[in-house]
Amino acid sequence: MYKYDDFDRTFVADRAQQFRDQVGRRLAGDLTEEQFKPLRLQNGLYLQLHAYMLRVAIPYGVLSSRQLRQLALIARKWDRGFGHFTTRQNIQFNWIKLDDAPDILDALASVDMHAIQTSGNCVRNVTADPYAGVANDEIEDPRIWAEVLRQWSTIHPEFTFLPRKFKIAITGAAEDRAAILFHDIGLKLVSGAKGAIGFRVFVGGGQGRTPYIAQELASFIPRNELLSYLEAIMRVYNMHGRRDNIYKARIKILVNALGIDEFRRQVESHWGELDKASINLPVAELSRITAQFSQGPLPKRENSDDAIKARRLRDRNFDRWFRTNVRPHRVTGYSTVNISFKKPGKIPGDATAEQMEVVAELAERFSFEEIRVTYQQNLALPSVAIADLMSVYDGLVVAQLETANTELITDIIACPGLDFCNLANARSIGIAQEIAQLFADPSIAEEIGPLRLNISGCINACGHHHVGNIGILGVDKKGTEHYQITLGGSPKDDAAIGEIVGPSFPAEQVPSAIRAIVATYLSQRISPSETFVVAYGRIGKDPFRSALYDAPKLSHTIDSALEVTHV
Amino acid sequence: MPSVITANLLRSGAVAYLAADGRWVSTLCDAVVADDAVSFNTLKAAAQAAVESSEITAVYAFDVHVVDHVPQPISVREAIRAATATAA
Ligand code: SF4
C-alpha cells in the first residue's frame, strides 16, 4: 500500500487545522452559510435531510486494517454506529454534527485519510478495479497510476474550479471491473508494440440526466506521457466545458457536442503545445510510488486443501459462499474474498462499527492488513491463502457478513435515496430491501445467475441505475414516489445503457414487477448459462413489457417464476 | 395552504421547526402554522433573525394539512424529515 510521507502528512494535518478554524468562524457567526458552504464541501461535508453527511475519500478503494478500525471508531463515536460504502469506493457518515467535524478530520488525518475532493467541481476520488494488483487477468497494477493521479489532481490549481465534477476510473485488467466506460475519463492499461505498456484512453462517459458511454480518445498513450495527455484533456474541458448550465457542464456533453474527432484534434493540439517534460512523472518518482505497492513474493501456500473440500461437502452454506464470493488470485495458493454488505433485508452498503472491526481483524490475520472497497458497495480481502478460507468464513459468520451473493440479484447497488439525500425524488433503500427479501433464498438467487440490479433515488444516478441489468429510478409523480424500470444496462465491457421498459410503477408494485421480469427471463433463457443481460440482448424488451403491463399474464408469469425458481 | 417553517440547526444539522414562542423544536407537532400572509411574514422574519444569529441554516417553508390543530406534512420528503430516516 502507498504510505504517506511527511509531505502528505503535513498537508492533510494542515487542511484539518484550516477546517477547524473555518468551522469555528462559522459557529461564531463570522462566516455566513454562503461563505462557508464551499469550504465545507471542499472537505466532504454536506448538509443532508437530517444531519450533516461526511464523505471520506478512500483512494482507489484501498484501506488498511488500521484505517478501517479508525472508520469504525468514527462511526461509533461521532455517528450512530455505522457508515455507508458508496459507489465511488468511498464511505459516508450520515449523522455528523458540524461541531464534531474538525475532530473527525483530525481522526482521519491520524491514519493518513481525509475528505478532500469528495465534493465540488474538482477531480474526485479516482476509482479502480477492486482486485487491482491481485487479479489474474492484469497487465499491470493500476493502483500505482491511481496514486499518481491522486497526487497530480489533489489541489491542482488548474482543476479546482472545473465546470463540473470530474471522475476518473482506471483498470489494468482484461475485464473491466471499474466501469471505465461510464467515467469522464476511463483508463485501461494495455500492451503496445515491443512490450511497451501504456493507456487506452476513453472520454465522455457518464450517467446522470444524460447517460453516455465513453468513446475512445487514444488507443495507446505511453505510460510516461499520461499526465501531460490528461492535462491536455483537462485544458480543453476547462476552456470549453459549459459553465452556463449545470446540466450541460460535464465533459460528456462537450465531447458529444464537438464530436470525438474534433475533441481529439483539440486535445492533441494542446498536448503538442504543453511543456510535457515539466508535467510528465519523473522516472524516479514513478519508481518511488511503484516500490510502495510491490508486496514482494507472497509466502508459499498450498493450492488445494483437503479440509476445505470436506467442509464444502458437508456445509452447503460454506460451499455456496466458496462458489459465489471467492475468486481466483494471480498467485497460486491464494484467492480474493468478496465480503457482501448485502444481506437481504439490510441496507445495501451499510456497515456497522463492529462489522468494520471484524473485517479489519480478518484482514490483519489473513490478508496482509489490506482491504478493498468495491464500487458495488462491498468489501474484499485481496489476498487470502486458500488454506485460510475457512477461518475467514467463520469469522465473517460471526459478523453476519457471510452472505453468498456476489454479482447476484440480491447484491443490489442502491444510493441513500430520500431517506437521507437532499436531492432525492424517492426512497431507494426500502425498495432494495423488499426486492432482496423476495430473492433471499440463496439457492434462488444462484439459480437466477449473474444479475446486476441498481437503484437510484433520482436522475443523478448515484446508484448507477442506467447500467443495471435491471435499473430502477425513483421519480416524483404528482408528489408520490414512483419507479421507472430500465432493462439491459451493463457497466462492463459490454457497456450498455438500460432501456426504459414502460410507464413507472408506484412503490408497492415494484417488487412484483421485478419478480415478473425475472420470471420472464427464466422462462425465456436458452440455458442457465445465458445470463440475464445476454438473454435481454437476444429477446429485447417486448416479452418483459408484456409480462409487466398485461395484467392477466403478469400473475401467471409470477406463478411460473416461483415454480421455475424452486426447481 | 397553511405552512410551517423548517431549517437545520447549524451546530448539529438536526431538523428543526419554528414554534410559536420563537424556539426551534425537533417535533413537527409543536411547530407553529402560518395560515395567512401576515403570520407567514412574521415567522419568516423570526427565521431570518435565527439565520443571522447562526442558530439555524437551510431555512424554508413547506405546506401542511392541519388535522385537529396538528400540522401534517404533505410531501413524502417532509414526512421523512419529520420522522427521521425511515430506513433501518
Ligand atoms: S441518485 Fe439522487 S437520491 Fe440517490 S444519492 Fe444521488 S443525488 Fe441522492
PDB file of C-alpha atoms in Angstrom, chain A residues 26-29 33 47-52 95-99 345 347 418-422 427 429 433 479-481, chain B residues 8-15 51-54 56-58 60 74-77 80-88:
ATOM      1  CA  ARG A  26     -18.904  29.725  11.080  1.00  0.00           C
ATOM      2  CA  LEU A  27     -20.206  28.800  14.524  1.00  0.00           C
ATOM      3  CA  ALA A  28     -19.151  32.184  15.860  1.00  0.00           C
ATOM      4  CA  GLY A  29     -21.106  33.861  13.092  1.00  0.00           C
ATOM      5  CA  GLU A  33     -23.558  29.918   5.206  1.00  0.00           C
ATOM      6  CA  LEU A  47     -25.921  19.096   4.730  1.00  0.00           C
ATOM      7  CA  GLN A  48     -28.485  16.382   4.072  1.00  0.00           C
ATOM      8  CA  LEU A  49     -32.061  15.844   5.199  1.00  0.00           C
ATOM      9  CA  HIS A  50     -31.475  15.071   8.861  1.00  0.00           C
ATOM     10  CA  ALA A  51     -27.878  15.956   9.581  1.00  0.00           C
ATOM     11  CA  TYR A  52     -24.512  16.716   8.051  1.00  0.00           C
ATOM     12  CA  TRP A  95     -25.329  11.590  11.168  1.00  0.00           C
ATOM     13  CA  ILE A  96     -22.467  14.018  11.679  1.00  0.00           C
ATOM     14  CA  LYS A  97     -22.594  17.219  13.754  1.00  0.00           C
ATOM     15  CA  LEU A  98     -20.787  20.285  12.494  1.00  0.00           C
ATOM     16  CA  ASP A  99     -19.185  20.726  15.931  1.00  0.00           C
ATOM     17  CA  GLY A 345     -33.253  -7.019   4.471  1.00  0.00           C
ATOM     18  CA  ILE A 347     -29.352  -1.519   3.896  1.00  0.00           C
ATOM     19  CA  LEU A 418     -34.923  10.004   0.012  1.00  0.00           C
ATOM     20  CA  ASP A 419     -34.142   8.530   3.403  1.00  0.00           C
ATOM     21  CA  PHE A 420     -31.041  10.709   3.573  1.00  0.00           C
ATOM     22  CA  CYS A 421     -30.374  12.627   0.385  1.00  0.00           C
ATOM     23  CA  ASN A 422     -31.455  16.202  -0.146  1.00  0.00           C
ATOM     24  CA  ARG A 427     -36.594   6.213  -1.454  1.00  0.00           C
ATOM     25  CA  ILE A 429     -33.331   1.679   0.477  1.00  0.00           C
ATOM     26  CA  GLN A 433     -34.732  -4.292   0.989  1.00  0.00           C
ATOM     27  CA  GLY A 479     -45.971  14.073  -5.142  1.00  0.00           C
ATOM     28  CA  THR A 480     -45.819  10.283  -4.861  1.00  0.00           C
ATOM     29  CA  GLU A 481     -42.821   8.016  -5.159  1.00  0.00           C
TER      30      GLU A 481
ATOM     31  CA  ASN B   8     -31.499  22.536  10.167  1.00  0.00           C
ATOM     32  CA  LEU B   9     -29.793  23.524  13.390  1.00  0.00           C
ATOM     33  CA  LEU B  10     -26.410  24.914  12.448  1.00  0.00           C
ATOM     34  CA  ARG B  11     -24.385  23.036  15.051  1.00  0.00           C
ATOM     35  CA  SER B  12     -25.968  19.599  14.828  1.00  0.00           C
ATOM     36  CA  GLY B  13     -27.621  19.681  11.417  1.00  0.00           C
ATOM     37  CA  ALA B  14     -30.782  18.319  13.061  1.00  0.00           C
ATOM     38  CA  VAL B  15     -34.195  19.048  11.581  1.00  0.00           C
ATOM     39  CA  VAL B  51     -30.140  32.546  10.457  1.00  0.00           C
ATOM     40  CA  GLU B  52     -28.277  35.741  11.255  1.00  0.00           C
ATOM     41  CA  SER B  53     -27.576  34.660  14.815  1.00  0.00           C
ATOM     42  CA  SER B  54     -26.089  31.406  13.487  1.00  0.00           C
ATOM     43  CA  ILE B  56     -30.074  27.621  12.051  1.00  0.00           C
ATOM     44  CA  THR B  57     -29.301  27.138   8.368  1.00  0.00           C
ATOM     45  CA  ALA B  58     -31.093  25.923   5.207  1.00  0.00           C
ATOM     46  CA  TYR B  60     -37.552  27.169   4.060  1.00  0.00           C
ATOM     47  CA  ILE B  74     -47.979  16.666   2.602  1.00  0.00           C
ATOM     48  CA  SER B  75     -44.829  15.663   0.736  1.00  0.00           C
ATOM     49  CA  VAL B  76     -43.001  12.375   1.306  1.00  0.00           C
ATOM     50  CA  ARG B  77     -39.803  14.334   1.813  1.00  0.00           C
ATOM     51  CA  ILE B  80     -39.396  11.520   6.165  1.00  0.00           C
ATOM     52  CA  ARG B  81     -37.715  14.571   7.666  1.00  0.00           C
ATOM     53  CA  ALA B  82     -40.373  14.707  10.377  1.00  0.00           C
ATOM     54  CA  ALA B  83     -39.975  11.017  11.161  1.00  0.00           C
ATOM     55  CA  THR B  84     -36.164  10.922  10.706  1.00  0.00           C
ATOM     56  CA  ALA B  85     -34.948   8.288   8.283  1.00  0.00           C
ATOM     57  CA  THR B  86     -37.411   5.518   7.547  1.00  0.00           C
ATOM     58  CA  ALA B  87     -34.611   3.111   6.697  1.00  0.00           C
ATOM     59  CA  ALA B  88     -33.307   0.763   9.347  1.00  0.00           C
TER      60      ALA B  88
END
